[in-house]
């Protein structure tokens, strides 16, 4: 199946700084790229998503960029706050994979006050 | 609107015992998914339902796992008999259709003694 590589596995930033998480993939048929935030003891929560016909999408302090040529997409969080601390997962769906959602391995983000 | 509801939240059983998980998807969501999430990893799909039909169960270990979605709403996932390696969080997700965003419940954390 499709593989998604996610980096870094852990990330610590000072409150107010920006955080960037990057994912790379290999299947050019991938066409949907959601990002999920998972807090301890909770299920993954969809925070933003982007489709392959768009290069960038922004929602308040969160943005996602997609580079189809290079096959990577990134999550950008600006003005980080302690409540942003969680595990973040990238994911994708490939049109040729029966619409299966494949997840990255996750990034533990810690925002230091 | 109410989110995806799962029960129980926690389950501790001895190996070789049976166990069942229950999921109530978001109202109006035709597609339902069961995922397994091992510690420190992203969720992995076990089975996907379109209404009451299982359309993708290729990753469900059919020798011990079974699932059903009678009437195309609630779903149950069963393991019989459970093995030590089945310890994980079992997540249910739903979406309006298979090409729409997936929304997750908080999962059932299963521990096998």
PDB file of N, CA, C and O in Angstrom, chain A residues 32 36 38 40-46 49 51 89 93 97-106, chain B residues 9 33 35 37 40-43 45 48 50 56 59 91 98-106 109:
ATOM      1  N   UNK A  32      -6.044  13.411  -1.807  1.00  0.00           N
ATOM      2  CA  UNK A  32      -6.700  14.040  -0.653  1.00  0.00           C
ATOM      3  C   UNK A  32      -5.766  13.905   0.539  1.00  0.00           C
ATOM      4  O   UNK A  32      -5.270  12.814   0.825  1.00  0.00           O
ATOM      5  N   UNK A  36      -4.692  15.415  11.132  1.00  0.00           N
ATOM      6  CA  UNK A  36      -5.441  15.135  12.343  1.00  0.00           C
ATOM      7  C   UNK A  36      -4.614  15.490  13.575  1.00  0.00           C
ATOM      8  O   UNK A  36      -3.398  15.307  13.591  1.00  0.00           O
ATOM      9  N   UNK A  38      -4.381  14.583  17.639  1.00  0.00           N
ATOM     10  CA  UNK A  38      -4.845  13.591  18.601  1.00  0.00           C
ATOM     11  C   UNK A  38      -4.302  13.926  19.982  1.00  0.00           C
ATOM     12  O   UNK A  38      -3.095  13.895  20.217  1.00  0.00           O
ATOM     13  N   UNK A  40      -4.211  13.146  24.176  1.00  0.00           N
ATOM     14  CA  UNK A  40      -4.106  11.931  24.963  1.00  0.00           C
ATOM     15  C   UNK A  40      -5.480  11.396  25.362  1.00  0.00           C
ATOM     16  O   UNK A  40      -6.315  12.135  25.890  1.00  0.00           O
ATOM     17  N   UNK A  41      -5.736  10.136  25.037  1.00  0.00           N
ATOM     18  CA  UNK A  41      -6.996   9.511  25.394  1.00  0.00           C
ATOM     19  C   UNK A  41      -8.168   9.870  24.498  1.00  0.00           C
ATOM     20  O   UNK A  41      -9.302   9.484  24.770  1.00  0.00           O
ATOM     21  N   UNK A  42      -7.891  10.592  23.428  1.00  0.00           N
ATOM     22  CA  UNK A  42      -8.941  11.002  22.497  1.00  0.00           C
ATOM     23  C   UNK A  42      -8.697  10.399  21.121  1.00  0.00           C
ATOM     24  O   UNK A  42      -7.608   9.918  20.814  1.00  0.00           O
ATOM     25  N   UNK A  43      -9.734  10.464  20.288  1.00  0.00           N
ATOM     26  CA  UNK A  43      -9.568  10.032  18.919  1.00  0.00           C
ATOM     27  C   UNK A  43      -8.972  11.135  18.065  1.00  0.00           C
ATOM     28  O   UNK A  43      -8.950  12.303  18.474  1.00  0.00           O
ATOM     29  N   UNK A  44      -8.466  10.817  16.879  1.00  0.00           N
ATOM     30  CA  UNK A  44      -7.935  11.864  15.994  1.00  0.00           C
ATOM     31  C   UNK A  44      -9.035  12.837  15.591  1.00  0.00           C
ATOM     32  O   UNK A  44     -10.150  12.431  15.268  1.00  0.00           O
ATOM     33  N   UNK A  45      -8.689  14.121  15.614  1.00  0.00           N
ATOM     34  CA  UNK A  45      -9.623  15.180  15.250  1.00  0.00           C
ATOM     35  C   UNK A  45      -9.147  15.846  13.976  1.00  0.00           C
ATOM     36  O   UNK A  45      -8.022  16.348  13.905  1.00  0.00           O
ATOM     37  N   UNK A  46     -10.000  15.875  12.959  1.00  0.00           N
ATOM     38  CA  UNK A  46      -9.644  16.524  11.704  1.00  0.00           C
ATOM     39  C   UNK A  46      -9.499  18.026  11.922  1.00  0.00           C
ATOM     40  O   UNK A  46     -10.409  18.685  12.439  1.00  0.00           O
ATOM     41  N   UNK A  49      -7.750  20.005   5.833  1.00  0.00           N
ATOM     42  CA  UNK A  49      -7.478  19.072   4.744  1.00  0.00           C
ATOM     43  C   UNK A  49      -7.318  19.841   3.446  1.00  0.00           C
ATOM     44  O   UNK A  49      -7.693  21.017   3.346  1.00  0.00           O
ATOM     45  N   UNK A  51      -7.129  19.184  -1.044  1.00  0.00           N
ATOM     46  CA  UNK A  51      -7.246  18.270  -2.180  1.00  0.00           C
ATOM     47  C   UNK A  51      -6.187  18.617  -3.215  1.00  0.00           C
ATOM     48  O   UNK A  51      -5.623  19.710  -3.203  1.00  0.00           O
ATOM     49  N   UNK A  89      -1.052  13.885  13.021  1.00  0.00           N
ATOM     50  CA  UNK A  89      -0.891  12.876  11.977  1.00  0.00           C
ATOM     51  C   UNK A  89      -1.250  13.466  10.626  1.00  0.00           C
ATOM     52  O   UNK A  89      -2.306  14.090  10.466  1.00  0.00           O
ATOM     53  N   UNK A  93      -5.260   9.898   0.859  1.00  0.00           N
ATOM     54  CA  UNK A  93      -6.053   8.914   0.134  1.00  0.00           C
ATOM     55  C   UNK A  93      -5.557   8.905  -1.304  1.00  0.00           C
ATOM     56  O   UNK A  93      -5.387   9.956  -1.918  1.00  0.00           O
ATOM     57  N   UNK A  97      -6.544   3.376  -4.363  1.00  0.00           N
ATOM     58  CA  UNK A  97      -6.435   2.524  -3.174  1.00  0.00           C
ATOM     59  C   UNK A  97      -7.777   2.293  -2.524  1.00  0.00           C
ATOM     60  O   UNK A  97      -7.869   2.127  -1.318  1.00  0.00           O
ATOM     61  N   UNK A  98      -8.823   2.249  -3.325  1.00  0.00           N
ATOM     62  CA  UNK A  98     -10.166   2.023  -2.786  1.00  0.00           C
ATOM     63  C   UNK A  98     -10.498   3.024  -1.694  1.00  0.00           C
ATOM     64  O   UNK A  98     -11.177   2.693  -0.731  1.00  0.00           O
ATOM     65  N   UNK A  99      -9.979   4.256  -1.853  1.00  0.00           N
ATOM     66  CA  UNK A  99     -10.299   5.360  -0.951  1.00  0.00           C
ATOM     67  C   UNK A  99      -9.841   5.094   0.479  1.00  0.00           C
ATOM     68  O   UNK A  99     -10.434   5.584   1.426  1.00  0.00           O
ATOM     69  N   UNK A 100      -8.794   4.309   0.633  1.00  0.00           N
ATOM     70  CA  UNK A 100      -8.284   4.008   1.968  1.00  0.00           C
ATOM     71  C   UNK A 100      -7.435   5.154   2.479  1.00  0.00           C
ATOM     72  O   UNK A 100      -6.576   5.677   1.771  1.00  0.00           O
ATOM     73  N   UNK A 101      -7.665   5.532   3.752  1.00  0.00           N
ATOM     74  CA  UNK A 101      -6.909   6.596   4.401  1.00  0.00           C
ATOM     75  C   UNK A 101      -5.649   5.972   4.995  1.00  0.00           C
ATOM     76  O   UNK A 101      -5.737   5.072   5.835  1.00  0.00           O
ATOM     77  N   UNK A 102      -4.486   6.445   4.558  1.00  0.00           N
ATOM     78  CA  UNK A 102      -3.209   5.965   5.068  1.00  0.00           C
ATOM     79  C   UNK A 102      -2.579   7.064   5.900  1.00  0.00           C
ATOM     80  O   UNK A 102      -2.453   8.203   5.434  1.00  0.00           O
ATOM     81  N   UNK A 103      -2.169   6.719   7.133  1.00  0.00           N
ATOM     82  CA  UNK A 103      -1.648   7.695   8.070  1.00  0.00           C
ATOM     83  C   UNK A 103      -0.126   7.671   8.122  1.00  0.00           C
ATOM     84  O   UNK A 103       0.505   6.625   7.931  1.00  0.00           O
ATOM     85  N   UNK A 104       0.455   8.839   8.431  1.00  0.00           N
ATOM     86  CA  UNK A 104       1.847   8.907   8.796  1.00  0.00           C
ATOM     87  C   UNK A 104       2.037   8.397  10.212  1.00  0.00           C
ATOM     88  O   UNK A 104       1.080   8.017  10.888  1.00  0.00           O
ATOM     89  N   UNK A 105       3.275   8.423  10.681  1.00  0.00           N
ATOM     90  CA  UNK A 105       3.595   7.846  11.984  1.00  0.00           C
ATOM     91  C   UNK A 105       3.407   8.819  13.140  1.00  0.00           C
ATOM     92  O   UNK A 105       3.556   8.435  14.302  1.00  0.00           O
ATOM     93  N   UNK A 106       3.075  10.066  12.836  1.00  0.00           N
ATOM     94  CA  UNK A 106       2.758  11.014  13.898  1.00  0.00           C
ATOM     95  C   UNK A 106       3.918  11.875  14.339  1.00  0.00           C
ATOM     96  O   UNK A 106       5.087  11.474  14.260  1.00  0.00           O
TER      97      UNK A 106
ATOM     98  N   UNK B   9     -15.124   2.528  26.737  1.00  0.00           N
ATOM     99  CA  UNK B   9     -13.906   3.306  26.556  1.00  0.00           C
ATOM    100  C   UNK B   9     -12.673   2.466  26.863  1.00  0.00           C
ATOM    101  O   UNK B   9     -11.631   2.635  26.240  1.00  0.00           O
ATOM    102  N   UNK B  33     -16.009   3.151   9.374  1.00  0.00           N
ATOM    103  CA  UNK B  33     -14.695   2.523   9.348  1.00  0.00           C
ATOM    104  C   UNK B  33     -14.325   2.040  10.755  1.00  0.00           C
ATOM    105  O   UNK B  33     -14.633   2.690  11.745  1.00  0.00           O
ATOM    106  N   UNK B  35     -10.733   1.124  12.721  1.00  0.00           N
ATOM    107  CA  UNK B  35      -9.278   1.196  12.662  1.00  0.00           C
ATOM    108  C   UNK B  35      -8.697   0.596  13.938  1.00  0.00           C
ATOM    109  O   UNK B  35      -9.330   0.589  15.000  1.00  0.00           O
ATOM    110  N   UNK B  37      -5.224   1.169  16.321  1.00  0.00           N
ATOM    111  CA  UNK B  37      -4.082   2.042  16.530  1.00  0.00           C
ATOM    112  C   UNK B  37      -3.178   1.457  17.610  1.00  0.00           C
ATOM    113  O   UNK B  37      -3.569   1.400  18.779  1.00  0.00           O
ATOM    114  N   UNK B  40       1.988   4.587  19.685  1.00  0.00           N
ATOM    115  CA  UNK B  40       3.018   5.326  18.969  1.00  0.00           C
ATOM    116  C   UNK B  40       2.911   5.269  17.458  1.00  0.00           C
ATOM    117  O   UNK B  40       3.843   5.674  16.756  1.00  0.00           O
ATOM    118  N   UNK B  41       1.792   4.777  16.960  1.00  0.00           N
ATOM    119  CA  UNK B  41       1.609   4.668  15.514  1.00  0.00           C
ATOM    120  C   UNK B  41       0.307   5.314  15.073  1.00  0.00           C
ATOM    121  O   UNK B  41      -0.556   5.638  15.887  1.00  0.00           O
ATOM    122  N   UNK B  42       0.170   5.501  13.771  1.00  0.00           N
ATOM    123  CA  UNK B  42      -1.076   6.001  13.230  1.00  0.00           C
ATOM    124  C   UNK B  42      -2.104   4.894  13.111  1.00  0.00           C
ATOM    125  O   UNK B  42      -1.758   3.706  13.132  1.00  0.00           O
ATOM    126  N   UNK B  43      -3.370   5.251  12.994  1.00  0.00           N
ATOM    127  CA  UNK B  43      -4.424   4.236  12.835  1.00  0.00           C
ATOM    128  C   UNK B  43      -4.251   3.448  11.538  1.00  0.00           C
ATOM    129  O   UNK B  43      -3.788   3.984  10.527  1.00  0.00           O
ATOM    130  N   UNK B  45      -6.465   0.845   8.917  1.00  0.00           N
ATOM    131  CA  UNK B  45      -7.832   0.425   8.595  1.00  0.00           C
ATOM    132  C   UNK B  45      -8.002  -1.085   8.743  1.00  0.00           C
ATOM    133  O   UNK B  45      -7.180  -1.874   8.268  1.00  0.00           O
ATOM    134  N   UNK B  48     -14.131  -1.277   6.138  1.00  0.00           N
ATOM    135  CA  UNK B  48     -14.958  -0.123   5.749  1.00  0.00           C
ATOM    136  C   UNK B  48     -16.325  -0.611   5.287  1.00  0.00           C
ATOM    137  O   UNK B  48     -16.421  -1.582   4.516  1.00  0.00           O
ATOM    138  N   UNK B  50     -20.035   0.562   3.521  1.00  0.00           N
ATOM    139  CA  UNK B  50     -20.905   1.495   2.812  1.00  0.00           C
ATOM    140  C   UNK B  50     -22.323   1.033   3.144  1.00  0.00           C
ATOM    141  O   UNK B  50     -22.766  -0.012   2.671  1.00  0.00           O
ATOM    142  N   UNK B  56     -14.581  -3.146   2.042  1.00  0.00           N
ATOM    143  CA  UNK B  56     -13.137  -3.298   2.112  1.00  0.00           C
ATOM    144  C   UNK B  56     -12.780  -3.920   3.462  1.00  0.00           C
ATOM    145  O   UNK B  56     -12.729  -3.228   4.464  1.00  0.00           O
ATOM    146  N   UNK B  59      -7.907  -6.064   5.299  1.00  0.00           N
ATOM    147  CA  UNK B  59      -6.945  -6.038   6.386  1.00  0.00           C
ATOM    148  C   UNK B  59      -7.534  -6.524   7.706  1.00  0.00           C
ATOM    149  O   UNK B  59      -6.900  -6.365   8.745  1.00  0.00           O
ATOM    150  N   UNK B  91     -10.521   2.216  16.982  1.00  0.00           N
ATOM    151  CA  UNK B  91     -11.187   3.463  16.638  1.00  0.00           C
ATOM    152  C   UNK B  91     -12.257   3.232  15.581  1.00  0.00           C
ATOM    153  O   UNK B  91     -12.059   2.456  14.649  1.00  0.00           O
ATOM    154  N   UNK B  98     -17.690   7.874   1.063  1.00  0.00           N
ATOM    155  CA  UNK B  98     -16.296   7.430   1.144  1.00  0.00           C
ATOM    156  C   UNK B  98     -15.307   8.462   0.618  1.00  0.00           C
ATOM    157  O   UNK B  98     -14.114   8.328   0.862  1.00  0.00           O
ATOM    158  N   UNK B  99     -15.755   9.497  -0.085  1.00  0.00           N
ATOM    159  CA  UNK B  99     -14.823  10.512  -0.563  1.00  0.00           C
ATOM    160  C   UNK B  99     -14.963  11.824   0.229  1.00  0.00           C
ATOM    161  O   UNK B  99     -14.551  12.878  -0.240  1.00  0.00           O
ATOM    162  N   UNK B 100     -15.538  11.739   1.396  1.00  0.00           N
ATOM    163  CA  UNK B 100     -15.689  12.886   2.287  1.00  0.00           C
ATOM    164  C   UNK B 100     -14.848  12.692   3.558  1.00  0.00           C
ATOM    165  O   UNK B 100     -14.462  11.560   3.877  1.00  0.00           O
ATOM    166  N   UNK B 101     -14.554  13.768   4.288  1.00  0.00           N
ATOM    167  CA  UNK B 101     -13.696  13.662   5.479  1.00  0.00           C
ATOM    168  C   UNK B 101     -14.233  12.677   6.508  1.00  0.00           C
ATOM    169  O   UNK B 101     -15.442  12.562   6.709  1.00  0.00           O
ATOM    170  N   UNK B 102     -13.299  11.991   7.149  1.00  0.00           N
ATOM    171  CA  UNK B 102     -13.646  11.019   8.174  1.00  0.00           C
ATOM    172  C   UNK B 102     -13.548  11.657   9.560  1.00  0.00           C
ATOM    173  O   UNK B 102     -12.610  12.400   9.848  1.00  0.00           O
ATOM    174  N   UNK B 103     -14.507  11.324  10.403  1.00  0.00           N
ATOM    175  CA  UNK B 103     -14.551  11.838  11.772  1.00  0.00           C
ATOM    176  C   UNK B 103     -14.477  10.656  12.734  1.00  0.00           C
ATOM    177  O   UNK B 103     -15.243   9.690  12.584  1.00  0.00           O
ATOM    178  N   UNK B 104     -13.594  10.761  13.705  1.00  0.00           N
ATOM    179  CA  UNK B 104     -13.298   9.647  14.590  1.00  0.00           C
ATOM    180  C   UNK B 104     -13.980   9.764  15.944  1.00  0.00           C
ATOM    181  O   UNK B 104     -14.184  10.873  16.464  1.00  0.00           O
ATOM    182  N   UNK B 105     -14.280   8.599  16.523  1.00  0.00           N
ATOM    183  CA  UNK B 105     -14.655   8.534  17.920  1.00  0.00           C
ATOM    184  C   UNK B 105     -13.409   8.499  18.797  1.00  0.00           C
ATOM    185  O   UNK B 105     -12.283   8.548  18.286  1.00  0.00           O
ATOM    186  N   UNK B 106     -13.608   8.425  20.113  1.00  0.00           N
ATOM    187  CA  UNK B 106     -12.477   8.428  21.042  1.00  0.00           C
ATOM    188  C   UNK B 106     -11.880   7.037  21.261  1.00  0.00           C
ATOM    189  O   UNK B 106     -10.884   6.901  21.965  1.00  0.00           O
ATOM    190  N   UNK B 109      -9.919   1.375  24.353  1.00  0.00           N
ATOM    191  CA  UNK B 109      -8.565   0.899  24.650  1.00  0.00           C
ATOM    192  C   UNK B 109      -8.660  -0.515  25.198  1.00  0.00           C
ATOM    193  O   UNK B 109      -9.243  -0.737  26.265  1.00  0.00           O
TER     194      UNK B 109
END
